[in-house]
Amino acid sequence: MLDVTPLTEGWTLRHEGAALPAAVPGCVHTDLLAAGVIPDPFLGRNETEVAWVGRRDWTYGIDVPASSGHERTDLVFDGLDTAAEIRLGGPDNQLLGSVRNMHRSYRFDVTGLQGPLSVRFTSAYAAAEAVRDRLGERPNAYPEPFQYLRKMACSFGWDWGPTLVTAGIWRPVRLEHWSTARIAHVRPLVTVEHGLGRVELAVEVERTRVEAGLTVEARVGGVRASAAVDGTSGVVRLEVPDVELWWPRGYGAQPLYEIELTLSDAHGPLDVWRRRIGFRTVELDTSADDHGTGFTFVVNGERLFARGVNWIPDDVFPSRITRERYRERLARAAGAGVDLVRIWGGGIYESEDFYDACDELGLMVWQDFPFACAAYPEEQPLRGEVEAEARENVVRLMPHPSLVLWNGNNENLWGFRDWGWERRLAGDSWGEGYYLGLLPRVVAELDPTRPYTAGSPWSGSWDHHPNDPAHGTHHSWEVWNRDDYAGYRLQVPRFVAEFGWQAPPAYATLRRALPGETLAPDSPGMLHHQKADDGNGKLERGLARHFPVPQGGFSAGDFDRWHYLTQVNQARAVAAGIEHWRSHWPVCAGTIVWQLNDCWPVTSWAAIDGDGRTKPLYHELRRLYADRLLTLQPRGGGLVLAAVNQAAGAWTPSLVLRRMSVDGAVVAEASVGLSAAARTVAEVRVERELEPVGPKEFLVADADGLRALHFPVPDREVPYPKPEFEVTVAPGSVTVTAHTLVRDLLLQADRLDPGAETDTGLVTLLPGEQVTMGVRGWETPDAATARSALYCVEPTR
């Protein structure tokens, strides 16, 4: 049988004659940080102090033991970041190969070789700039050369990420010892028809001896089948009766089937391949209709409104992300009602741990190929690398039932049309051949059971603008960049693949990341941890449309208020979009919020900050993405109450509408009948006498524990009463009882203790109402301290 020797211990990192202990998997930055050579780049403005690291060459070394008694020994790297030269052996220091792609693995025959192994990394800047000098300039959205190298683009910085250009052995490395033959690749095609699950396993083997007779045997769900290997390939087909279907969360269970394939010769087993698979069908309905061109996921015949989040690498140093961290982040996504995670194209193909968690949690995965916001040359050496990485990763990820879509790129087709690229390129290659040629060909050949789309956004063809909201996927960024979030209600895109609103991270995260700094929106550390173009200006203009802004803007003395209000505005903005778009199902068939997570502590669009703390947006997503949602929508000069029912059963709620004044009086009240069938939206127009008039009134809709609110004017015009409420505490909870209207009450649990968290986000209480908020990680509760961590919208001063 194949034997494996992990190479994890004994590595050193060398630069300019100095040697440091190195961790593998890891990267140069984490090794230098562990050795105390550089400061933590996430703290203060240290990012700029370590910029030199990405401009240097680095060498990793280890002594490789002698080969075993097998016929062949391979040195296998699951990931090298990025441009490197690998040598092994004594005085000759034999060159094994040169590599230049972070997104693929490498295998070298080292039979009979032993001694010092060196992996010399060239600066990613130098490698990228050399390609740029040879192929010519190509435009991109950021002043860094990331499109000339097959590397995680956001290593070079983004509008939410630091510029920390990594190098290193970022995934495991090992020696594999084998004889006669080994399994090189297994490509499982999984289909379902009338309860019968079919699995076709296309197997590729590598051999040391041609004359050996080989067989492959597979088993899944109690079914076994075998086939002979013809040369270097074989195909095993199995039929599994009465299979249980894998469903996205909220639609059914996620049964997973263990599948095992064994390669043998006449003397016994030689190698084994094991994975888990799930039986399900997935289609993408992009047919034309009266509204344009659709974009609807259909799983097991069920049409879905996708409740999604965009995912970026969870750490700018991906080797630090553990299986447990993936699971925790993704479990939080599922806990917020999310059923789809889009892996964004400026990052990576994630590890098996990510997709395993999605399989188990019922989270559909939309996988971008790693291209983002740039014109990518199509000449060599890039073209061959792109095809190699695509072929490897399509086959690697095929077993996962959670994977439902391959997407060619992020925003590059849009960029070509709208960002001035076409004129600047003057006929040079820019990536279109990848997205409309190479990548769909690779997917069709290797993974025909899954849909492919050329990009996000993409209207389906050049007949329409790439970001046309009526056709295919749409990215809605004009609202954040220029408008009030009420602008989301002006369009009903077919599928909103990106939209979002910024807010700072949790207070405790800022205190850790900016030690000793007097916090202000424009303090040095805050500005350094705000990477978006005019980000603070957009935050303040967004606030000014709704809340009173101090003359001259917020200062250090107003920081706590600014921090709270920006987080409120983020949650409200995302709510405005999702409530509007969900109410237009099935015309709009999904929303993917930008973004779930962060890779460091930063002001960004994330719902979970770089330290893993949730923002109010996270808790708001739990309401917005629940199976059932009530929303009041301005339409046609009046108000419409929409009952969104994504549950499997009909919903006939007992609705109560109350027109109220801000002092707590009920001006008018009515019970309304409404019934929403399963997976539908039901609407009822609000009668005129129930519509609030002027700044002193608002409308409340209640049904089955759900609530919708409508205030007809911005908060700055509402004469809110001074909020009055009582606070009581008990182990694990804080209870607030309102005596007046209390708008958007928020408990910032991390202000009680950096390790504390609450299970409740923004809550609006009417006079006499009460809410109990669970709190974990606060060891010494008292009411006065709890009150100090409670914030709400206050009257205009």
PDB file of C-alpha atoms in Angstrom, residues 289-428:
ATOM      1  CA  ASP A 289     -39.455  35.582 -19.457  1.00  0.00           C
ATOM      2  CA  ASP A 290     -41.522  38.750 -19.383  1.00  0.00           C
ATOM      3  CA  HIS A 291     -39.090  40.335 -16.902  1.00  0.00           C
ATOM      4  CA  GLY A 292     -35.858  39.571 -18.777  1.00  0.00           C
ATOM      5  CA  THR A 293     -33.499  36.660 -18.172  1.00  0.00           C
ATOM      6  CA  GLY A 294     -33.793  34.654 -14.977  1.00  0.00           C
ATOM      7  CA  PHE A 295     -31.137  33.235 -12.675  1.00  0.00           C
ATOM      8  CA  THR A 296     -32.775  30.704 -10.371  1.00  0.00           C
ATOM      9  CA  PHE A 297     -31.208  27.737  -8.607  1.00  0.00           C
ATOM     10  CA  VAL A 298     -33.246  24.541  -8.832  1.00  0.00           C
ATOM     11  CA  VAL A 299     -32.173  21.764  -6.436  1.00  0.00           C
ATOM     12  CA  ASN A 300     -33.909  18.392  -6.613  1.00  0.00           C
ATOM     13  CA  GLY A 301     -36.582  20.078  -8.699  1.00  0.00           C
ATOM     14  CA  GLU A 302     -37.242  22.751  -6.041  1.00  0.00           C
ATOM     15  CA  ARG A 303     -36.870  26.379  -7.129  1.00  0.00           C
ATOM     16  CA  LEU A 304     -35.025  28.390  -4.470  1.00  0.00           C
ATOM     17  CA  PHE A 305     -34.686  31.978  -3.379  1.00  0.00           C
ATOM     18  CA  ALA A 306     -30.999  31.861  -2.447  1.00  0.00           C
ATOM     19  CA  ARG A 307     -30.208  33.490   0.900  1.00  0.00           C
ATOM     20  CA  GLY A 308     -26.524  34.118   0.481  1.00  0.00           C
ATOM     21  CA  VAL A 309     -23.359  35.714   1.788  1.00  0.00           C
ATOM     22  CA  ASN A 310     -20.071  36.412   0.052  1.00  0.00           C
ATOM     23  CA  TRP A 311     -17.014  34.761   1.560  1.00  0.00           C
ATOM     24  CA  ILE A 312     -13.482  36.161   1.444  1.00  0.00           C
ATOM     25  CA  PRO A 313     -10.395  34.357   2.805  1.00  0.00           C
ATOM     26  CA  ASP A 314     -10.944  34.345   6.564  1.00  0.00           C
ATOM     27  CA  ASP A 315      -7.345  35.360   7.217  1.00  0.00           C
ATOM     28  CA  VAL A 316      -4.896  37.205   5.019  1.00  0.00           C
ATOM     29  CA  PHE A 317      -2.583  34.342   6.054  1.00  0.00           C
ATOM     30  CA  PRO A 318      -4.773  31.379   4.996  1.00  0.00           C
ATOM     31  CA  SER A 319      -2.509  28.740   6.544  1.00  0.00           C
ATOM     32  CA  ARG A 320      -3.758  29.898   9.969  1.00  0.00           C
ATOM     33  CA  ILE A 321      -7.362  28.918   9.232  1.00  0.00           C
ATOM     34  CA  THR A 322      -8.145  25.654  11.013  1.00  0.00           C
ATOM     35  CA  ARG A 323     -10.906  23.145  10.424  1.00  0.00           C
ATOM     36  CA  GLU A 324     -12.539  24.332  13.649  1.00  0.00           C
ATOM     37  CA  ARG A 325     -12.442  27.974  12.521  1.00  0.00           C
ATOM     38  CA  TYR A 326     -14.071  27.117   9.196  1.00  0.00           C
ATOM     39  CA  ARG A 327     -16.756  25.180  10.996  1.00  0.00           C
ATOM     40  CA  GLU A 328     -17.437  27.985  13.479  1.00  0.00           C
ATOM     41  CA  ARG A 329     -17.721  30.672  10.792  1.00  0.00           C
ATOM     42  CA  LEU A 330     -19.929  28.575   8.539  1.00  0.00           C
ATOM     43  CA  ALA A 331     -22.103  27.385  11.427  1.00  0.00           C
ATOM     44  CA  ARG A 332     -22.710  31.037  12.205  1.00  0.00           C
ATOM     45  CA  ALA A 333     -23.723  31.612   8.611  1.00  0.00           C
ATOM     46  CA  ALA A 334     -26.190  28.736   8.822  1.00  0.00           C
ATOM     47  CA  GLY A 335     -27.431  30.093  12.140  1.00  0.00           C
ATOM     48  CA  ALA A 336     -28.262  33.370  10.395  1.00  0.00           C
ATOM     49  CA  GLY A 337     -30.500  31.594   7.888  1.00  0.00           C
ATOM     50  CA  VAL A 338     -27.902  31.573   5.111  1.00  0.00           C
ATOM     51  CA  ASP A 339     -28.213  28.733   2.597  1.00  0.00           C
ATOM     52  CA  LEU A 340     -25.615  29.801  -0.004  1.00  0.00           C
ATOM     53  CA  VAL A 341     -21.995  30.933   0.345  1.00  0.00           C
ATOM     54  CA  ARG A 342     -20.244  32.486  -2.606  1.00  0.00           C
ATOM     55  CA  ILE A 343     -16.458  32.025  -2.567  1.00  0.00           C
ATOM     56  CA  TRP A 344     -15.297  35.274  -4.108  1.00  0.00           C
ATOM     57  CA  GLY A 345     -12.846  35.347  -7.019  1.00  0.00           C
ATOM     58  CA  GLY A 346     -10.112  37.419  -5.397  1.00  0.00           C
ATOM     59  CA  GLY A 347      -9.395  34.662  -2.908  1.00  0.00           C
ATOM     60  CA  ILE A 348      -8.640  30.954  -3.169  1.00  0.00           C
ATOM     61  CA  TYR A 349     -10.119  27.551  -3.736  1.00  0.00           C
ATOM     62  CA  GLU A 350     -10.714  26.726  -0.085  1.00  0.00           C
ATOM     63  CA  SER A 351      -9.507  23.601   1.727  1.00  0.00           C
ATOM     64  CA  GLU A 352     -11.522  20.396   2.013  1.00  0.00           C
ATOM     65  CA  ASP A 353     -12.437  21.473   5.537  1.00  0.00           C
ATOM     66  CA  PHE A 354     -14.510  24.343   4.159  1.00  0.00           C
ATOM     67  CA  TYR A 355     -16.513  22.215   1.740  1.00  0.00           C
ATOM     68  CA  ASP A 356     -16.913  19.391   4.267  1.00  0.00           C
ATOM     69  CA  ALA A 357     -18.538  21.853   6.657  1.00  0.00           C
ATOM     70  CA  CYS A 358     -20.831  23.149   3.919  1.00  0.00           C
ATOM     71  CA  ASP A 359     -21.828  19.575   3.016  1.00  0.00           C
ATOM     72  CA  GLU A 360     -22.779  18.908   6.623  1.00  0.00           C
ATOM     73  CA  LEU A 361     -24.520  22.238   7.249  1.00  0.00           C
ATOM     74  CA  GLY A 362     -26.526  22.298   4.025  1.00  0.00           C
ATOM     75  CA  LEU A 363     -24.814  25.429   2.705  1.00  0.00           C
ATOM     76  CA  MET A 364     -24.751  25.618  -1.067  1.00  0.00           C
ATOM     77  CA  VAL A 365     -21.394  26.781  -2.448  1.00  0.00           C
ATOM     78  CA  TRP A 366     -20.989  29.093  -5.405  1.00  0.00           C
ATOM     79  CA  GLN A 367     -17.330  28.826  -6.399  1.00  0.00           C
ATOM     80  CA  ASP A 368     -15.654  31.625  -8.309  1.00  0.00           C
ATOM     81  CA  PHE A 369     -12.576  30.775 -10.296  1.00  0.00           C
ATOM     82  CA  PRO A 370      -9.835  33.054  -8.878  1.00  0.00           C
ATOM     83  CA  PHE A 371     -10.114  36.099 -11.129  1.00  0.00           C
ATOM     84  CA  ALA A 372     -11.218  39.486  -9.796  1.00  0.00           C
ATOM     85  CA  CYS A 373     -11.413  43.131 -10.818  1.00  0.00           C
ATOM     86  CA  ALA A 374      -8.649  43.060 -13.417  1.00  0.00           C
ATOM     87  CA  ALA A 375      -7.782  42.333 -17.029  1.00  0.00           C
ATOM     88  CA  TYR A 376      -5.875  39.037 -17.035  1.00  0.00           C
ATOM     89  CA  PRO A 377      -3.431  38.229 -19.851  1.00  0.00           C
ATOM     90  CA  GLU A 378      -4.219  35.028 -21.728  1.00  0.00           C
ATOM     91  CA  GLU A 379      -0.717  34.344 -23.052  1.00  0.00           C
ATOM     92  CA  GLN A 380       1.797  31.908 -21.583  1.00  0.00           C
ATOM     93  CA  PRO A 381       2.877  31.324 -18.910  1.00  0.00           C
ATOM     94  CA  LEU A 382      -0.525  32.239 -17.483  1.00  0.00           C
ATOM     95  CA  ARG A 383      -2.792  30.327 -19.844  1.00  0.00           C
ATOM     96  CA  GLY A 384      -1.249  26.938 -19.111  1.00  0.00           C
ATOM     97  CA  GLU A 385      -1.340  27.624 -15.378  1.00  0.00           C
ATOM     98  CA  VAL A 386      -5.003  28.634 -15.507  1.00  0.00           C
ATOM     99  CA  GLU A 387      -5.996  25.440 -17.281  1.00  0.00           C
ATOM    100  CA  ALA A 388      -3.911  23.253 -14.952  1.00  0.00           C
ATOM    101  CA  GLU A 389      -5.378  24.790 -11.794  1.00  0.00           C
ATOM    102  CA  ALA A 390      -8.922  24.652 -13.167  1.00  0.00           C
ATOM    103  CA  ARG A 391      -8.625  20.980 -14.082  1.00  0.00           C
ATOM    104  CA  GLU A 392      -7.156  20.063 -10.709  1.00  0.00           C
ATOM    105  CA  ASN A 393      -9.644  21.970  -8.598  1.00  0.00           C
ATOM    106  CA  VAL A 394     -12.746  20.996 -10.563  1.00  0.00           C
ATOM    107  CA  VAL A 395     -11.862  17.347 -10.013  1.00  0.00           C
ATOM    108  CA  ARG A 396     -10.824  17.922  -6.383  1.00  0.00           C
ATOM    109  CA  LEU A 397     -14.096  19.595  -5.428  1.00  0.00           C
ATOM    110  CA  MET A 398     -16.503  17.462  -7.467  1.00  0.00           C
ATOM    111  CA  PRO A 399     -17.418  15.052  -4.647  1.00  0.00           C
ATOM    112  CA  HIS A 400     -19.017  17.824  -2.574  1.00  0.00           C
ATOM    113  CA  PRO A 401     -22.809  18.018  -2.934  1.00  0.00           C
ATOM    114  CA  SER A 402     -22.745  21.536  -1.504  1.00  0.00           C
ATOM    115  CA  LEU A 403     -20.969  22.828  -4.613  1.00  0.00           C
ATOM    116  CA  VAL A 404     -23.742  24.052  -6.931  1.00  0.00           C
ATOM    117  CA  LEU A 405     -22.110  26.544  -9.318  1.00  0.00           C
ATOM    118  CA  TRP A 406     -18.844  27.329 -11.059  1.00  0.00           C
ATOM    119  CA  ASN A 407     -18.421  31.028 -11.836  1.00  0.00           C
ATOM    120  CA  GLY A 408     -15.781  32.339 -14.217  1.00  0.00           C
ATOM    121  CA  ASN A 409     -14.780  35.588 -12.527  1.00  0.00           C
ATOM    122  CA  ASN A 410     -15.688  38.545 -10.335  1.00  0.00           C
ATOM    123  CA  GLU A 411     -16.565  41.804 -12.160  1.00  0.00           C
ATOM    124  CA  ASN A 412     -14.133  41.422 -15.071  1.00  0.00           C
ATOM    125  CA  LEU A 413     -16.752  41.282 -17.843  1.00  0.00           C
ATOM    126  CA  TRP A 414     -18.392  44.323 -16.252  1.00  0.00           C
ATOM    127  CA  GLY A 415     -15.012  46.023 -15.944  1.00  0.00           C
ATOM    128  CA  PHE A 416     -14.247  45.534 -19.629  1.00  0.00           C
ATOM    129  CA  ARG A 417     -17.486  47.227 -20.616  1.00  0.00           C
ATOM    130  CA  ASP A 418     -17.750  50.027 -18.033  1.00  0.00           C
ATOM    131  CA  TRP A 419     -14.373  50.785 -16.487  1.00  0.00           C
ATOM    132  CA  GLY A 420     -12.490  52.036 -19.550  1.00  0.00           C
ATOM    133  CA  TRP A 421     -10.621  48.802 -20.132  1.00  0.00           C
ATOM    134  CA  GLU A 422     -11.679  48.263 -23.732  1.00  0.00           C
ATOM    135  CA  ARG A 423     -10.029  51.464 -24.922  1.00  0.00           C
ATOM    136  CA  ARG A 424      -6.883  50.952 -22.826  1.00  0.00           C
ATOM    137  CA  LEU A 425      -6.442  47.336 -23.907  1.00  0.00           C
ATOM    138  CA  ALA A 426      -6.559  48.222 -27.618  1.00  0.00           C
ATOM    139  CA  GLY A 427      -7.055  44.600 -28.595  1.00  0.00           C
ATOM    140  CA  ASP A 428      -4.798  42.951 -25.987  1.00  0.00           C
TER     141      ASP A 428
END
